[in-house]
Coordinates of C-alpha atoms in Angstrom, one line a residue:
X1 CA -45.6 -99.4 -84.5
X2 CA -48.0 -97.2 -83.0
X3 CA -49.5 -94.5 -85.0
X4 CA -48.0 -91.2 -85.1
X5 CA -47.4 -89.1 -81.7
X6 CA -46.4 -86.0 -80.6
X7 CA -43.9 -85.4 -78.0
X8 CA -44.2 -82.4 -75.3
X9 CA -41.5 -81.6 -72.4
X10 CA -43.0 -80.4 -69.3
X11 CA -41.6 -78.1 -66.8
X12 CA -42.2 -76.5 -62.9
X13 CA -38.9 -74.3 -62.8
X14 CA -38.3 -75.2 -59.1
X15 CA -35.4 -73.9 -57.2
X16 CA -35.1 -76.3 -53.8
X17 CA -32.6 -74.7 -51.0
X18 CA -30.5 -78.1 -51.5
X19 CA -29.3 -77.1 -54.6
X20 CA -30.2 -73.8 -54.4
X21 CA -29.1 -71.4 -57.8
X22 CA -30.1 -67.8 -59.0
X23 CA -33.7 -67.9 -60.7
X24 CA -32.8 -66.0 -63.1
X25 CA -30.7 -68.7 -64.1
X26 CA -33.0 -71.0 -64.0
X27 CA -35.6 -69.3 -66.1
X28 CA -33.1 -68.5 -69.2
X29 CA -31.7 -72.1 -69.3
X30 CA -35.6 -73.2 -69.2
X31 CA -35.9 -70.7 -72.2
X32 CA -32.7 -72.0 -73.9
X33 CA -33.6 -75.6 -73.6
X34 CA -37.1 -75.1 -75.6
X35 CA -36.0 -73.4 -78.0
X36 CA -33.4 -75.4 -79.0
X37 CA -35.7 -79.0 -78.3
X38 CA -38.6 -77.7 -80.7
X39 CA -35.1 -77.8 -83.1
X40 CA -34.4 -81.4 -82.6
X41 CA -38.0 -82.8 -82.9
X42 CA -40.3 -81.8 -79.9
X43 CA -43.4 -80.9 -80.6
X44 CA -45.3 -78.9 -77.7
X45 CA -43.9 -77.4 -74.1
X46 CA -46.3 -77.6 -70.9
X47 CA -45.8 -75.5 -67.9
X48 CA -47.6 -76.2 -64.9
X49 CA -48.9 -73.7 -61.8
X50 CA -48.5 -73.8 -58.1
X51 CA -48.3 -71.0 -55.4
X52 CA -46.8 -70.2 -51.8
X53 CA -43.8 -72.7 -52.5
X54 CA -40.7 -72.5 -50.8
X55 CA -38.7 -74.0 -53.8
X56 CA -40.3 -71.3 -55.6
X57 CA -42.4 -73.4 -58.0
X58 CA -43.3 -71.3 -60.8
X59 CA -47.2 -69.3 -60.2
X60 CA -47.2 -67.2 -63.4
X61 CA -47.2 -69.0 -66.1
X62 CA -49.0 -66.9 -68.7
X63 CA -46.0 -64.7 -68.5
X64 CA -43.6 -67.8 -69.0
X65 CA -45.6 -69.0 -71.9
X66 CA -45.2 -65.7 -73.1
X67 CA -41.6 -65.8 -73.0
X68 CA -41.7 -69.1 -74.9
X69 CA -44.1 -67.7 -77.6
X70 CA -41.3 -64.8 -78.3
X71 CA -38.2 -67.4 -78.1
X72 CA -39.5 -69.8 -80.5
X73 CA -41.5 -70.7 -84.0
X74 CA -43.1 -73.7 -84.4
X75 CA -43.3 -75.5 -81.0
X76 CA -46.6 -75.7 -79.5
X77 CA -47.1 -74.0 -76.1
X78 CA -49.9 -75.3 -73.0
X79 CA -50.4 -74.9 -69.7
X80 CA -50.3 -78.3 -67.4
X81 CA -51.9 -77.0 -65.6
X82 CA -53.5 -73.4 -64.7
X83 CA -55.4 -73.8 -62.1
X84 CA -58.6 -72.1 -63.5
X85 CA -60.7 -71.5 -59.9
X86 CA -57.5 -69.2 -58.8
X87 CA -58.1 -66.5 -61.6
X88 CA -60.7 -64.2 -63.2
X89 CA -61.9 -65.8 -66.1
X90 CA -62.1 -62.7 -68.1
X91 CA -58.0 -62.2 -67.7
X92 CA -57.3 -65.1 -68.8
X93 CA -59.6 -64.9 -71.7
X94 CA -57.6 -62.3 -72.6
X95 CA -53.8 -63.3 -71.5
X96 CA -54.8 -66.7 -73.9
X97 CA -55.4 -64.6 -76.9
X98 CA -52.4 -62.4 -76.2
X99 CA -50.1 -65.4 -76.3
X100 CA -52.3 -67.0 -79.3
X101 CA -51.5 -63.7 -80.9
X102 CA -47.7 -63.4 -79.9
X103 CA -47.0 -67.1 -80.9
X104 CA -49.2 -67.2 -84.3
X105 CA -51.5 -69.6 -82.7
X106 CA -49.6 -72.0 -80.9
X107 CA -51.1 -71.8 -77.3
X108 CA -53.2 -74.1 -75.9
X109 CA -55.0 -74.1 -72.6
X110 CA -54.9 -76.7 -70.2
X111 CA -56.5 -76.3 -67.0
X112 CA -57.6 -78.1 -63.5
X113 CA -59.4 -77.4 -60.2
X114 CA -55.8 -77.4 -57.9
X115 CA -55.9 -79.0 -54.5
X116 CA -53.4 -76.7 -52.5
X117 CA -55.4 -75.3 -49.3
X118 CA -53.0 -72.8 -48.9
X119 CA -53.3 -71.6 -52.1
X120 CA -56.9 -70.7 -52.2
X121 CA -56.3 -69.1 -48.6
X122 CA -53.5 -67.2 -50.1
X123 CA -55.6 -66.0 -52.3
X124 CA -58.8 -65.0 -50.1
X125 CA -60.8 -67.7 -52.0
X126 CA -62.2 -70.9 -51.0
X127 CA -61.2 -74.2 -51.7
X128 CA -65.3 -75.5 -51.1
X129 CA -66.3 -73.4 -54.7
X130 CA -63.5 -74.8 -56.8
X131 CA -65.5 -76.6 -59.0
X132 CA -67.7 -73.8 -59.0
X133 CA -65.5 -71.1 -60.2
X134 CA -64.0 -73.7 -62.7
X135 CA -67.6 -74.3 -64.5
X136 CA -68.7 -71.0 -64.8
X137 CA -64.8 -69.7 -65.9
X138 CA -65.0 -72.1 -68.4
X139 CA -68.1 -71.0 -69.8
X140 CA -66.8 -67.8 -69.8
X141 CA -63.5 -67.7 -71.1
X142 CA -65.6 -69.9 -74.3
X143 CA -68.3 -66.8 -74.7
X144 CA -65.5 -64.7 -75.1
X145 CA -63.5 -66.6 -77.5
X146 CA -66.2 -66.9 -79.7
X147 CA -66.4 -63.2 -79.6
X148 CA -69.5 -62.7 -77.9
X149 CA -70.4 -59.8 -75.3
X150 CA -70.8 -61.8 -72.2
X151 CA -73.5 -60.4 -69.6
X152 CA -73.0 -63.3 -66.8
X153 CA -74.6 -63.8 -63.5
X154 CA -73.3 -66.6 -61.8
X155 CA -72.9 -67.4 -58.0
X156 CA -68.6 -66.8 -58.0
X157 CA -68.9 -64.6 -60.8
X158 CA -70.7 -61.4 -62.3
X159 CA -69.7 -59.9 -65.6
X160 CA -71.5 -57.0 -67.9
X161 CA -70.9 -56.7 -71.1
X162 CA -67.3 -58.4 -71.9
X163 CA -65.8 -58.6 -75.1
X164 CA -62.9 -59.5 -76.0
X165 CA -60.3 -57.8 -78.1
X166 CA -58.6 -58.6 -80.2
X167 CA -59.6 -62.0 -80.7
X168 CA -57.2 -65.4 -80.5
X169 CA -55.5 -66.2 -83.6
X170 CA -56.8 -70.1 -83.7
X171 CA -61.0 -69.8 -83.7
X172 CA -60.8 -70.9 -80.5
X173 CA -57.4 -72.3 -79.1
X174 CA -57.9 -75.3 -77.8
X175 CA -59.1 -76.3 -74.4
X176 CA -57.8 -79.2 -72.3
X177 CA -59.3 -80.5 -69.2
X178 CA -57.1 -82.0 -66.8
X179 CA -57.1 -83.7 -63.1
X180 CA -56.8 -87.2 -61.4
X181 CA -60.7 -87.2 -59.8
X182 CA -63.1 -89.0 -62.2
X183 CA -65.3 -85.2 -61.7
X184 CA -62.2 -83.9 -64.2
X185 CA -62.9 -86.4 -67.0
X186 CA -66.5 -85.8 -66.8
X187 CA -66.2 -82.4 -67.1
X188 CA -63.6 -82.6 -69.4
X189 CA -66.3 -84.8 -71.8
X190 CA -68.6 -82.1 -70.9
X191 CA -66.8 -78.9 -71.5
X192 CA -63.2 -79.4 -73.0
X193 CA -61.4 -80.5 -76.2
X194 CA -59.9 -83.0 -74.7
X195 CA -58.4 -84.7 -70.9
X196 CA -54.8 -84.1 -70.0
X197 CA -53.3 -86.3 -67.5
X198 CA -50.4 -88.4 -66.4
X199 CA -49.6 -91.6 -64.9
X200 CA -52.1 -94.0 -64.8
X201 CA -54.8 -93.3 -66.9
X202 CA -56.7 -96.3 -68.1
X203 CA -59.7 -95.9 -65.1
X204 CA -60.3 -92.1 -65.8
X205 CA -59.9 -92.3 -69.5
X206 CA -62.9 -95.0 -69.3
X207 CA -65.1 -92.5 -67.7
X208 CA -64.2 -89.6 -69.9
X209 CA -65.2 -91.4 -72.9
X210 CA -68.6 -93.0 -71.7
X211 CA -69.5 -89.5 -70.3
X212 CA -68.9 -88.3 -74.3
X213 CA -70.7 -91.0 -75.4
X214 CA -73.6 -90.2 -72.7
X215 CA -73.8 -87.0 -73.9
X216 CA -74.3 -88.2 -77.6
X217 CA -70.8 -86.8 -78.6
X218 CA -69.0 -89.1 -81.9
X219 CA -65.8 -90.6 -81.2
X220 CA -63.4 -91.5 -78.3
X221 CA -62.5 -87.9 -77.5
X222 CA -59.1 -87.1 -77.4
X223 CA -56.2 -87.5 -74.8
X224 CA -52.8 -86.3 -73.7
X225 CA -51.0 -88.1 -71.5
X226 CA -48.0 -89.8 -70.2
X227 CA -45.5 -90.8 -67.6
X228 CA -44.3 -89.1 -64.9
X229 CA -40.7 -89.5 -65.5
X230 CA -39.1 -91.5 -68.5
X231 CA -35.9 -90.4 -69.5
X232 CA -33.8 -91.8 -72.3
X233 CA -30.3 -93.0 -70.9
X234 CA -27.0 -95.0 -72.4
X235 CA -26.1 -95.5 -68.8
X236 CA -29.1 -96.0 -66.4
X237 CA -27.3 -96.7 -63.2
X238 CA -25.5 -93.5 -63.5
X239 CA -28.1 -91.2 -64.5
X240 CA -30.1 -92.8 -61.7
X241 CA -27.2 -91.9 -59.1
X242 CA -27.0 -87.9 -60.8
X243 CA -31.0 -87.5 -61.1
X244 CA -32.6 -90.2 -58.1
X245 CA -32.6 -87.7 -55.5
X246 CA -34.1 -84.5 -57.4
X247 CA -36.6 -86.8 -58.3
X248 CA -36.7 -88.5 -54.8
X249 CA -37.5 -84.4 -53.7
X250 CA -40.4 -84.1 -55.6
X251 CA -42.6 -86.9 -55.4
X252 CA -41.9 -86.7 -51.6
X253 CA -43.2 -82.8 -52.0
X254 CA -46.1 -84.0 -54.0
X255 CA -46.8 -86.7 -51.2
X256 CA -46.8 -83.9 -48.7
X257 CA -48.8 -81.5 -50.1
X258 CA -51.8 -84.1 -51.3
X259 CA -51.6 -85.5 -48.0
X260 CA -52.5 -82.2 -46.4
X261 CA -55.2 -81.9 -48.8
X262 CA -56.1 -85.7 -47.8
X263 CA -56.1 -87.0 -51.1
X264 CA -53.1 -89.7 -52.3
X265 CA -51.8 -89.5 -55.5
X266 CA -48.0 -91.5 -55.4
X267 CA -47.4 -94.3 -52.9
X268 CA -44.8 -93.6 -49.7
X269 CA -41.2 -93.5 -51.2
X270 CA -37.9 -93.4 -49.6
X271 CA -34.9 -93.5 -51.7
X272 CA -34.5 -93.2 -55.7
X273 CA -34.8 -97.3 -55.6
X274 CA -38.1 -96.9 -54.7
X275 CA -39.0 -94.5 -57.2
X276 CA -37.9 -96.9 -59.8
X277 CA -39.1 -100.1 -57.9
X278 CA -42.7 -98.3 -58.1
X279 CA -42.4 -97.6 -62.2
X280 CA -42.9 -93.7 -61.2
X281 CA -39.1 -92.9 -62.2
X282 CA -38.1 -94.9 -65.6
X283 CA -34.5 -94.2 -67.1
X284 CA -34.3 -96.5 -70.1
X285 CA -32.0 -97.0 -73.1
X286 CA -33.6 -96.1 -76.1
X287 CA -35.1 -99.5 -77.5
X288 CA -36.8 -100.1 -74.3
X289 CA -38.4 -96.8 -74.3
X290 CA -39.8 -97.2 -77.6
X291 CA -41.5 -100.2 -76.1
X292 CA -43.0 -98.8 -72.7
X293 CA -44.1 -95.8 -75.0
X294 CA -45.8 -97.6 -77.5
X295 CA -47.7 -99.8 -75.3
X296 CA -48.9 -97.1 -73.3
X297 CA -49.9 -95.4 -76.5
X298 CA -51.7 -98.0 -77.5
X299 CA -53.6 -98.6 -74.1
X300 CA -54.8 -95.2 -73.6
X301 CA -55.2 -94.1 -76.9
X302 CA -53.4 -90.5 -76.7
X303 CA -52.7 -88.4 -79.7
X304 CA -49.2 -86.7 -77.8
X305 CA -46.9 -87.5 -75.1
X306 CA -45.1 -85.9 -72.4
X307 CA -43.1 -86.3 -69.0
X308 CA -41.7 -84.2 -66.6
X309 CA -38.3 -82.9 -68.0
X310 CA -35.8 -81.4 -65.5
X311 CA -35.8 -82.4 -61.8
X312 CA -36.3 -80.1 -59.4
X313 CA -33.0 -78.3 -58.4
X314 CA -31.2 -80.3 -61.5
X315 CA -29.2 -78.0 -64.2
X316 CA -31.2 -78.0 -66.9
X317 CA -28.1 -78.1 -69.3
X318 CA -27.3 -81.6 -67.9
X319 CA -30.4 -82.9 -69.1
X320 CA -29.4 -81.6 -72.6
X321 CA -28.3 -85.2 -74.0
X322 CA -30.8 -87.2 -72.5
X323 CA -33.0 -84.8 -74.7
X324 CA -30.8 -85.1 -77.4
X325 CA -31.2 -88.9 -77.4
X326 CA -34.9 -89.0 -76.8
X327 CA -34.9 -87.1 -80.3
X328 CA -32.9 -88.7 -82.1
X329 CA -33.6 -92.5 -80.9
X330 CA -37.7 -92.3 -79.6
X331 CA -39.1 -90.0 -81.4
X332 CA -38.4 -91.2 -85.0
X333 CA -40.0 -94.7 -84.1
X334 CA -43.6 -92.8 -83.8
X335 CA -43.6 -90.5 -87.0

């Protein structure tokens, strides 16, 4: 068996008009179901950012990982991802700590470039000085974690004697680095604690860990990863009928919006066969789960594991016992 993993649930809190529901709703059932999953085993929660959505994708989630922090006591809490060039470095400096504080230091702070257009537009900024704004937030956001007053003259950013108070709880949280451009593990060699990503990670992984070794750095690094969607089932062909086309919604909405941003990320699907055909949905009975996990675990050398765990516009109390069984009949094989 592999060596011991951890095992994060990941979450957008999406509201498509097909299956349209109050958000309120939504965000309290998100609430519920992590505080009552860090009882049954999992180990960290990761919320991830986008903006301008019409399914209402979630763009604040500081605030949501707030919320978490007050609803629970031991699970770990990160962000998959902010994306870093869309904020003032010196807020989130601060909105980190807060959270570190509220939650006794269980926040951790995973961030990436984004690729939206729109977004950037939405925001006045441009999407040309995204890497620009993310190097020189990240150098910030460090300064002030280590407590320094931070005088900073950069070409996005100008700052005059910063300091933050009151300090994180951990000395510093930890920092993640994520993306799917081979720019995102190099800078996540150069500048984070580690790479976050998903899928398919074997090429990128390669060139975060001879970047650290060009740099002189000891050791592989470390990594967080894992599949897009792998849920644990007693009855695959049903669960694939109840959650194909939720997850049929978002890879097509994924395949949209990195096509207007001409990148490619998922190949063209049509129908929740496809999905499954093309190993991006996997619903699996427990003893083959153990196995898919364990050799990916193996082959990328990742110290936690995650996937994506409610589709978009899917009640998140459905997805209870497919939780439930992951607990109970995956997770035990990897502590």
């Amino acid at each position: 068996m592999s060596a011991r993993l951890g095992f994060g649930l990941w979450y957008s809190l999406r509201n498509p008009a097909r299956w349209a529901r109050p958000i309120t709703e939504i965000y309290a059932q998100t609430l519920r179901q992590i505080a009552w999953a860090e009882t049954i085993g999992y180990d960290d929660v990761w919320l991830t950012e986008h903006h301008f959505c019409d399914d209402g994708h979630a763009p604040s989630i500081l605030p949501l990982a707030a919320a978490v922090a007050a609803r629970t006591a031991r699970i770990r809490i990160g962000t998959s991802v902010l994306l870093l060039p869309l904020h003032h470095p010196v807020r989130v400096a601060e909105d980190a700590a807060t959270i570190d504080i509220l939650s006794h230091g269980r926040f951790e702070l995973g961030v990436g470039v984004g690729y939206r257009p729109q977004e950037f537009s939405g925001l006045g900024l441009s999407v040309r000085d995204r890497g620009g704004r993310m190097d020189e937030g990240l150098d910030i956001i460090r300064a002030l974690w280590r407590g320094e007053t931070v005088d900073y003259r950069g070409r996005h950013f100008t700052i005059e004697g910063a300091k933050l108070a009151p300090l994180p709880v951990q000395s510093p949280p930890p920092l993640w680095i994520g993306g799917f451009a081979p720019v995102s593990a190099r800078r996540a060699a150069r500048i984070g604690d580690g790479y976050l990503g998903t899928g398919e990670m074997g090429k990128l992984l390669k060139i975060y860990r001879e970047e650290r070794a060009r740099l002189g750095h000891a050791g592989p690094g470390r990594a967080i990863g894992g599949h897009f969607w792998l849920i644990v089932s007693k009855d695959p062909k049903r669960t694939l009928a109840a959650l194909g086309p939720h997850v049929l919604y978002q890879i097509e909405v994924y395949n949209r919006w990195l096509a207007e941003a001409g990148q490619a990320l998922f190949p063209p699907v049509s129908s929740p066969a496809d999905l499954v055909d093309r190993g991006i949905l996997q619903i699996l009975r427990p003893a083959q789960a153990v196995d898919v996990i364990g050799a990916y675990a193996e082959a990328t050398g990742i110290e936690r594991y995650y996937t994506w765990t409610v589709p978009p516009g899917y009640p998140e109390e459905q997805m209870d016992e497919h939780l439930q069984r992951f607990a109970e009949d995956v997770i035990p094989q990897f502590r």
